[in-house]
Amino acid sequence: MTAVVTGDLPVIEAPRSRRSGGGNGTNFEMYAWIFMRMSGLLLVFLVLGHLFIMLLLDGGVQRINFGFVAGRWASPFWRTWDLAQLWLAQLHGTNGLRVIINDYAERDGTRFWLKMLLYTSSFLVLLLGTLVIFTFDPDITG
Amino acid sequence: MQAPAGTLYRGREGMWSWVAHRVTGVLIFFFLFAHVLDTALVRVSPDSYNRIMDTYKTPLVNLMEVGLVGAVLFHALNGLRVMAIDFWEKGTRYQKQMTWAVLTVFVAVMVPATYRMVAHTFAELFGSTT
């Protein structure tokens, strides 16, 4: 494929060239890249399994209520499943949104504050979700 | 003025699956936020949890459930394609074919899954006794 190119083009550095300046000397972006693939692979099984059980098996969502949750979370297996799912999905999604914010928010201040909002909400979601799984009480009285 | 040409993906299957991956990812992220909050109601009382679950069983939210499953399924299948492009030596050569494989599996799974998910709502709305 031969491309005819006219006009000014942005300068694109050769792949794998050392960047001058920028970066803080860690390989954070590489580890984030690896994490997205590893967590993604696990989430394919965890989340599709979760959706299959909750929404397709038996009566689907129609049968879900407090008693159903109590029955499931009586088992350490499902609590472990849900905890792994919560942490992997929330971290996977947080990193995904971080990349999207970096791509589209052009002003430094906007980018910073959107990411602070993202990290704060992610922290609270992980904290709340983890507490709920660990402190669930089937005999709670409302 | 002419747009830069010759980039691998521009305007083709690869670009659109990249766009769809982003859109579905953001949708799933916001659903997860809501889903952790609604599940947290099991720590408030059985009644408040059951009431929020009742809204999930209404026809409109049931339809959105199909959209959620579609978003997750596409994101999962396309994620596997992304991993194949990254780690399989022939991945880049077959990225376009893999996009069509993703869509084929997507349709093959979504048709029966949608049927199962909306069957109850359908019966409820149109008065079947099943």
Short mmCIF file of C-alpha atoms in Angstrom, two decimals, chain A:
data_model
loop_
_atom_site.label_atom_id
_atom_site.label_comp_id
_atom_site.label_asym_id
_atom_site.label_seq_id
_atom_site.Cartn_x
_atom_site.Cartn_y
_atom_site.Cartn_z
CA MET A 1 0.00 0.00 0.00
CA THR A 2 1.60 3.23 -1.13
CA ALA A 3 0.36 6.37 0.48
CA VAL A 4 0.54 9.73 -1.20
CA VAL A 5 1.10 12.26 1.52
CA THR A 6 0.91 15.99 1.19
CA GLY A 7 1.08 18.86 3.61
CA ASP A 8 2.57 19.02 7.09
CA LEU A 9 2.60 15.85 9.11
CA PRO A 10 3.06 15.48 12.85
CA VAL A 11 6.50 14.21 13.85
CA ILE A 12 6.27 10.60 14.96
CA GLU A 13 9.25 9.12 16.72
CA ALA A 14 10.59 5.79 15.58
CA PRO A 15 9.20 2.90 17.64
CA ARG A 16 11.34 1.90 20.63
CA SER A 17 13.36 5.11 20.49
CA ARG A 18 14.36 6.46 23.90
CA ARG A 19 12.20 9.36 24.91
CA SER A 20 14.04 12.46 25.94
CA GLY A 21 12.57 13.80 29.16
CA GLY A 22 9.16 12.88 30.54
CA GLY A 23 8.48 9.68 32.39
CA ASN A 24 9.59 9.17 35.95
CA GLY A 25 11.96 6.29 35.39
CA THR A 26 9.52 3.53 36.29
CA ASN A 27 7.86 1.06 33.97
CA PHE A 28 4.36 1.90 35.22
CA GLU A 29 2.81 2.04 31.74
CA MET A 30 4.27 -1.34 30.83
CA TYR A 31 2.94 -2.95 34.01
CA ALA A 32 -0.44 -1.29 33.39
CA TRP A 33 -0.42 -2.75 29.87
CA ILE A 34 0.38 -6.24 31.18
CA PHE A 35 -2.23 -5.90 33.95
CA MET A 36 -4.93 -5.06 31.39
CA ARG A 37 -4.23 -8.29 29.50
CA MET A 38 -3.88 -10.56 32.56
CA SER A 39 -6.93 -9.17 34.38
CA GLY A 40 -8.87 -9.11 31.11
CA LEU A 41 -8.25 -12.80 30.54
CA LEU A 42 -9.44 -13.69 34.06
CA LEU A 43 -12.44 -11.36 33.77
CA VAL A 44 -13.61 -13.09 30.58
CA PHE A 45 -14.29 -16.19 32.69
CA LEU A 46 -15.35 -14.47 35.92
CA VAL A 47 -17.75 -11.93 34.40
CA LEU A 48 -19.24 -14.06 31.63
CA GLY A 49 -19.73 -16.82 34.24
CA HIS A 50 -21.37 -14.31 36.60
CA LEU A 51 -23.73 -13.03 33.89
CA PHE A 52 -24.57 -16.57 32.78
CA ILE A 53 -25.48 -17.69 36.31
CA MET A 54 -27.30 -14.52 37.31
CA LEU A 55 -29.18 -13.64 34.13
CA LEU A 56 -29.57 -16.81 32.04
CA LEU A 57 -29.70 -19.80 34.38
CA ASP A 58 -33.00 -20.84 35.94
CA GLY A 59 -35.27 -17.79 36.11
CA GLY A 60 -32.51 -15.25 35.44
CA VAL A 61 -32.79 -11.90 37.19
CA GLN A 62 -36.41 -12.67 38.18
CA ARG A 63 -35.25 -15.08 40.91
CA ILE A 64 -32.67 -12.77 42.51
CA ASN A 65 -33.52 -11.39 45.93
CA PHE A 66 -31.97 -11.15 49.40
CA GLY A 67 -32.48 -14.85 50.06
CA PHE A 68 -30.73 -15.75 46.82
CA VAL A 69 -27.70 -13.63 47.74
CA ALA A 70 -27.64 -15.11 51.25
CA GLY A 71 -27.65 -18.61 49.75
CA ARG A 72 -24.77 -17.84 47.41
CA TRP A 73 -22.62 -16.01 49.92
CA ALA A 74 -22.95 -18.86 52.41
CA SER A 75 -20.27 -20.42 50.21
CA PRO A 76 -16.66 -19.16 50.44
CA PHE A 77 -16.26 -20.10 46.77
CA TRP A 78 -18.76 -17.51 45.55
CA ARG A 79 -17.50 -14.86 47.98
CA THR A 80 -13.98 -15.39 46.64
CA TRP A 81 -15.30 -15.29 43.07
CA ASP A 82 -17.15 -12.02 43.70
CA LEU A 83 -14.22 -10.45 45.55
CA ALA A 84 -11.78 -11.30 42.74
CA GLN A 85 -14.28 -10.08 40.19
CA LEU A 86 -14.82 -6.80 42.04
CA TRP A 87 -11.12 -5.99 42.39
CA LEU A 88 -10.06 -7.07 38.90
CA ALA A 89 -12.99 -5.34 37.18
CA GLN A 90 -12.68 -2.11 39.15
CA LEU A 91 -8.90 -1.85 38.62
CA HIS A 92 -9.25 -2.83 34.94
CA GLY A 93 -11.95 -0.21 34.45
CA THR A 94 -10.06 2.46 36.39
CA ASN A 95 -6.98 1.99 34.25
CA GLY A 96 -9.14 2.02 31.11
CA LEU A 97 -10.73 5.32 32.10
CA ARG A 98 -7.31 6.72 33.05
CA VAL A 99 -6.11 6.02 29.50
CA ILE A 100 -9.27 7.57 28.03
CA ILE A 101 -8.90 10.71 30.19
CA ASN A 102 -5.26 11.01 29.12
CA ASP A 103 -6.35 10.72 25.49
CA TYR A 104 -9.16 13.23 25.42
CA ALA A 105 -8.72 15.75 28.25
CA GLU A 106 -6.25 18.19 26.77
CA ARG A 107 -5.87 20.77 29.55
CA ASP A 108 -3.53 19.77 32.39
CA GLY A 109 -5.98 20.90 35.07
CA THR A 110 -8.93 19.04 33.54
CA ARG A 111 -6.88 15.89 33.21
CA PHE A 112 -5.65 16.11 36.79
CA TRP A 113 -9.06 16.69 38.36
CA LEU A 114 -10.84 14.05 36.25
CA LYS A 115 -8.24 11.51 37.36
CA MET A 116 -8.56 12.56 41.01
CA LEU A 117 -12.33 12.05 40.72
CA LEU A 118 -11.73 8.67 39.08
CA TYR A 119 -9.26 7.47 41.73
CA THR A 120 -11.42 8.70 44.61
CA SER A 121 -14.56 6.98 43.31
CA SER A 122 -12.64 3.78 42.53
CA PHE A 123 -11.20 3.71 46.03
CA LEU A 124 -14.65 4.15 47.57
CA VAL A 125 -16.21 1.49 45.33
CA LEU A 126 -13.48 -1.02 46.20
CA LEU A 127 -13.75 -0.21 49.92
CA LEU A 128 -17.56 -0.47 49.96
CA GLY A 129 -17.69 -3.63 47.84
CA THR A 130 -15.01 -5.38 49.90
CA LEU A 131 -16.70 -4.47 53.19
CA VAL A 132 -20.05 -5.74 51.92
CA ILE A 133 -18.60 -9.11 50.89
CA PHE A 134 -16.68 -9.56 54.16
CA THR A 135 -19.35 -8.33 56.58
CA PHE A 136 -22.45 -9.80 54.92
CA ASP A 137 -24.98 -10.92 57.55
CA PRO A 138 -27.77 -13.25 56.36
CA ASP A 139 -29.71 -12.62 59.58
CA ILE A 140 -29.72 -8.85 59.30
CA THR A 141 -33.00 -7.27 60.35
CA GLY A 142 -34.16 -4.18 58.55
#
